[in-house]
Coordinates of C-alpha atoms in Angstrom, one line a residue:
M1 CA 24.4 14.8 33.3
R2 CA 25.0 15.2 36.9
N3 CA 22.1 14.5 39.5
V4 CA 20.7 17.5 41.0
L5 CA 18.8 18.6 44.2
L6 CA 17.5 22.3 44.5
I7 CA 15.3 23.4 47.7
H8 CA 13.7 26.5 48.4
G9 CA 12.6 28.0 52.0
G10 CA 9.7 30.1 50.7
V11 CA 9.8 33.2 48.9
G12 CA 10.2 36.1 51.3
S13 CA 12.7 33.7 53.2
D14 CA 15.9 35.4 54.3
P15 CA 18.9 34.6 51.7
S16 CA 21.0 34.2 54.8
F17 CA 19.4 31.0 55.1
N18 CA 21.4 29.9 52.1
G19 CA 24.3 28.3 53.8
R20 CA 21.8 26.4 56.0
L21 CA 19.7 25.0 53.1
N22 CA 22.9 24.1 51.1
G23 CA 23.8 21.9 54.0
Y24 CA 20.1 20.4 54.1
A25 CA 20.6 19.6 50.4
S26 CA 23.8 17.8 50.9
M27 CA 22.7 15.9 54.1
A28 CA 19.6 14.9 52.0
S29 CA 21.3 13.8 48.6
E30 CA 22.3 10.5 47.9
E31 CA 22.2 7.6 45.3
M32 CA 18.6 6.9 46.0
S33 CA 15.5 7.8 43.9
A34 CA 14.7 11.2 42.9
L35 CA 11.6 11.1 45.4
D36 CA 13.9 10.1 48.4
N37 CA 16.0 13.0 47.9
A38 CA 13.2 15.4 47.4
V39 CA 11.4 14.2 50.5
R40 CA 14.4 14.0 52.8
A41 CA 15.4 17.6 52.2
V42 CA 11.7 18.6 52.9
I43 CA 11.9 16.7 56.1
K44 CA 14.9 18.8 57.1
M45 CA 13.1 22.0 56.5
E46 CA 9.8 20.7 58.3
D47 CA 11.9 19.9 61.3
D48 CA 13.5 23.7 61.4
P49 CA 11.1 26.0 63.3
D50 CA 12.8 29.2 61.3
F51 CA 10.6 27.7 58.0
N52 CA 6.8 27.8 57.8
A53 CA 6.3 24.0 57.4
G54 CA 6.0 21.4 59.9
T55 CA 7.3 22.6 63.3
G56 CA 7.6 26.1 62.0
S57 CA 4.0 26.4 60.9
V58 CA 2.0 29.5 61.4
P59 CA -1.3 29.2 63.3
R60 CA -5.1 29.7 61.6
I61 CA -7.1 32.7 63.1
D62 CA -8.8 30.2 65.2
G63 CA -5.3 29.2 66.8
S64 CA -5.0 25.9 65.2
I65 CA -2.3 24.7 62.9
Q66 CA -3.3 23.0 59.7
M67 CA -0.7 22.0 57.2
D68 CA -0.7 20.9 53.5
A69 CA 2.3 18.8 51.8
A70 CA 2.6 17.0 48.4
V71 CA 4.8 14.6 46.5
M72 CA 4.9 14.2 42.8
I73 CA 6.9 12.0 40.4
P74 CA 5.8 11.2 36.7
G75 CA 2.3 9.7 36.5
H76 CA 1.8 9.7 40.4
F77 CA 0.7 12.2 43.1
G78 CA -0.3 12.4 46.7
S79 CA -1.2 15.2 49.0
V80 CA -2.5 16.1 52.6
I81 CA -4.7 19.0 52.9
N82 CA -5.3 20.6 56.2
I83 CA -3.7 17.8 58.3
E84 CA -3.2 18.6 61.9
R85 CA -0.8 17.1 64.7
V86 CA 1.7 15.5 62.6
K87 CA 5.5 16.1 62.6
N88 CA 6.2 15.3 58.9
P89 CA 3.1 16.0 56.6
V90 CA 5.5 15.4 53.6
L91 CA 5.9 11.8 54.9
V92 CA 1.8 11.3 55.1
A93 CA 1.7 12.9 51.8
R94 CA 4.2 10.1 50.1
D95 CA 2.0 7.4 52.1
V96 CA -1.0 8.8 50.2
M97 CA 0.9 8.5 46.8
A98 CA 2.4 5.0 47.6
K99 CA 0.4 3.1 50.2
S100 CA -3.4 4.3 49.2
P101 CA -5.7 4.2 46.2
H102 CA -6.0 8.0 46.5
I103 CA -4.3 10.9 45.5
M104 CA -5.4 13.6 48.0
M105 CA -6.8 13.3 51.8
T106 CA -8.0 16.0 53.7
G107 CA -8.6 17.1 57.4
D108 CA -9.8 14.4 60.0
G109 CA -9.5 11.6 57.2
A110 CA -5.6 12.7 56.5
I111 CA -5.3 12.6 60.5
K112 CA -6.6 9.0 60.4
F113 CA -4.6 8.1 57.7
A114 CA -1.5 9.3 59.5
R115 CA -2.4 7.3 62.5
L116 CA -3.0 4.2 60.5
M117 CA 0.6 4.5 58.9
G118 CA 2.0 4.8 62.1
Y119 CA 2.6 8.7 62.7
P120 CA 2.4 9.5 66.2
D121 CA 0.4 12.6 67.5
Y122 CA 2.7 15.6 67.7
D123 CA 2.0 19.0 68.6
P124 CA 3.9 21.5 66.0
M125 CA 2.8 24.8 67.9
T126 CA 5.7 26.9 68.9
D127 CA 6.3 30.1 70.9
K128 CA 6.6 31.7 67.5
A129 CA 3.4 30.6 66.4
R130 CA 1.9 31.6 69.7
N131 CA 3.3 35.0 69.6
L132 CA 2.3 35.7 65.9
L133 CA -1.3 34.8 66.9
K134 CA -1.3 37.1 70.2
K135 CA -0.1 40.1 68.5
F136 CA -2.7 39.8 65.7
E137 CA -5.3 39.3 68.4
E138 CA -3.9 42.5 70.4
D139 CA -4.0 44.5 67.3
A140 CA -7.7 43.2 66.6
E141 CA -8.9 44.3 70.1
K142 CA -7.5 47.8 69.4
N143 CA -8.6 47.9 65.9
E144 CA -5.1 48.3 64.8
I145 CA -5.0 45.5 62.2
P146 CA -2.7 46.5 59.6
D147 CA -4.2 47.0 56.0
K148 CA -2.7 43.9 54.7
F149 CA -4.8 41.7 57.4
K150 CA -7.7 43.8 56.5
I151 CA -7.9 42.6 52.9
Y152 CA -8.1 38.9 54.2
F153 CA -4.7 37.3 53.3
K154 CA -4.3 38.5 49.6
Y155 CA -1.2 40.6 50.7
V156 CA 0.0 38.3 53.6
Q157 CA 3.7 37.4 54.8
T158 CA 4.6 35.0 51.9
H159 CA 7.6 33.1 53.7
D160 CA 5.1 30.1 53.4
T161 CA 6.2 27.2 51.9
V162 CA 9.3 24.9 51.7
G163 CA 10.0 22.7 48.6
A164 CA 12.4 20.6 46.5
V165 CA 12.9 19.3 43.2
A166 CA 15.4 16.8 42.2
R167 CA 16.9 14.8 39.1
V168 CA 18.6 11.8 40.0
E169 CA 19.7 9.1 37.2
G170 CA 17.4 10.7 34.6
E171 CA 14.3 10.4 37.1
F172 CA 12.5 13.7 38.5
A173 CA 10.7 14.3 41.7
G174 CA 9.1 17.1 43.5
A175 CA 7.9 17.9 47.2
V176 CA 6.4 20.8 48.8
S177 CA 5.1 21.3 52.6
T178 CA 3.4 24.4 54.2
G179 CA 2.2 25.8 57.4
G180 CA 0.0 28.1 55.2
S181 CA -0.2 32.0 55.3
F182 CA -0.9 34.3 58.1
P183 CA -3.6 35.3 59.0
M184 CA -6.1 32.9 57.1
L185 CA -9.2 31.3 58.1
R186 CA -9.5 27.5 59.2
G187 CA -9.8 25.3 56.1
R188 CA -8.3 27.4 53.7
V189 CA -6.4 25.7 51.3
G190 CA -3.5 27.2 48.9
D191 CA -1.5 26.2 45.9
S192 CA 0.9 23.6 47.5
P193 CA -1.3 20.4 47.4
I194 CA -2.7 20.9 44.2
P195 CA -1.1 19.1 41.3
G196 CA -0.1 21.7 38.6
A197 CA -0.6 24.6 40.9
G198 CA 2.0 24.3 43.5
I199 CA 3.9 21.5 42.1
Y200 CA 4.2 19.5 38.7
V201 CA 6.3 16.8 37.8
G202 CA 6.6 15.0 34.5
E203 CA 8.9 12.9 32.2
N204 CA 10.6 16.3 31.3
G205 CA 11.0 17.8 34.7
A206 CA 10.0 19.1 38.1
V207 CA 8.4 22.4 38.9
V208 CA 7.5 23.7 42.4
A209 CA 6.0 27.0 43.5
T210 CA 5.9 29.2 46.6
G211 CA 4.1 32.4 47.0
V212 CA 0.6 33.8 47.6
G213 CA -1.0 30.5 46.7
E214 CA -4.6 31.6 45.4
E215 CA -2.9 33.5 42.6
I216 CA -0.5 30.7 41.9
A217 CA -3.5 27.9 41.7
K218 CA -5.7 30.3 39.7
N219 CA -3.1 30.5 37.1
V220 CA -1.7 26.6 37.4
L221 CA 1.7 28.1 37.6
S222 CA 3.6 25.1 38.2
F223 CA 2.1 23.2 35.1
R224 CA 2.2 26.3 32.8
I225 CA 6.1 26.3 33.4
Y226 CA 6.2 22.5 33.1
S227 CA 4.6 22.6 29.8
R228 CA 7.0 25.3 28.3
I229 CA 10.3 23.0 29.2
G230 CA 12.5 22.8 26.1
D231 CA 10.9 26.2 24.5
G232 CA 14.3 27.8 25.7
R233 CA 16.5 28.3 28.7
L234 CA 14.6 27.2 32.1
H235 CA 15.6 30.4 34.0
D236 CA 14.2 32.5 30.9
I237 CA 11.0 30.7 31.1
I238 CA 10.9 30.8 34.8
K239 CA 11.3 34.5 34.9
E240 CA 8.7 35.4 32.2
E241 CA 6.0 33.5 34.0
V242 CA 6.8 34.9 37.5
D243 CA 7.2 38.3 36.2
R244 CA 3.6 38.3 35.1
F245 CA 2.6 38.4 38.8
T246 CA 1.9 41.5 41.0
V247 CA 2.1 39.4 44.1
P248 CA 5.3 37.4 45.4
V249 CA 5.8 34.5 43.7
G250 CA 8.9 32.0 43.1
I251 CA 10.1 29.0 41.5
I252 CA 12.4 26.2 41.4
A253 CA 13.0 23.9 38.6
V254 CA 14.9 21.2 37.0
D255 CA 14.6 19.7 33.5
E256 CA 16.9 17.1 31.6
K257 CA 19.6 19.6 31.1
E258 CA 19.6 22.3 33.9
Y259 CA 18.1 23.6 36.9
A260 CA 16.8 27.4 37.6
Y261 CA 15.2 29.4 40.4
Y262 CA 13.6 32.7 40.4
A263 CA 11.8 34.8 42.5
N264 CA 10.4 38.4 42.4
K265 CA 11.2 38.7 46.3
P266 CA 14.2 37.3 48.2
M267 CA 14.0 33.7 48.5
A268 CA 16.4 31.4 50.1
V269 CA 17.8 28.3 48.1
G270 CA 19.9 25.4 48.4
L271 CA 21.3 23.3 46.1
K272 CA 23.5 20.1 45.7
E273 CA 24.8 18.4 42.6
F274 CA 26.4 14.7 42.9

């Protein structure tokens, strides 16, 4: 049974990024723990402004950038919710799990914890984010906001998350990071930092989701898929669960015997077996 690191750039991400993600997976994969591999891969994507996490995060309607991230291994979980002004939220989430008595930290508390852990102030705002917000504000002034914006963010652009699952020496881990969806209100929380929704890892495997967070969370999608591991081919299980959705959703997963991914929209993925 080979070690494997499988990563995604978000449902809606351009499959032309597959080569880049394969490179990130190769750079991140080493003979370390499964969690080390998953986190290292997510850091690569957080540092790439083409992906909606870390430096590439989209803004909230008020112009702020709030990010979510989570990590999980069997029996342990850590996440940050609506954290601001850090470069790599996934590292702070890992410290929540490993260096605090908590499993989730939010907002100002998450920022203070990040500073306590030694992470410096960092502004993830990019020209891409500024231009996105400027266009939205201009359309709002002209009353030309597209229909998908008028219905809050139920039908938003869905290139919204990066994630990784890993199996190394029989151990499993997952990591996920997101800048959210656009447009959204300050304080909105999606599926990514919620165990069982955007991520779930147990003794039998690891599952990470991407897509419309509200729908993923309401259906506890990652845990639903995890709970079915062993009932058939992993790809078939994922496809059956994802095809229940009418909104964009994607999944990457790994179990003891195989790995699989599936999305109902295009999704960039990267893979390294070692």
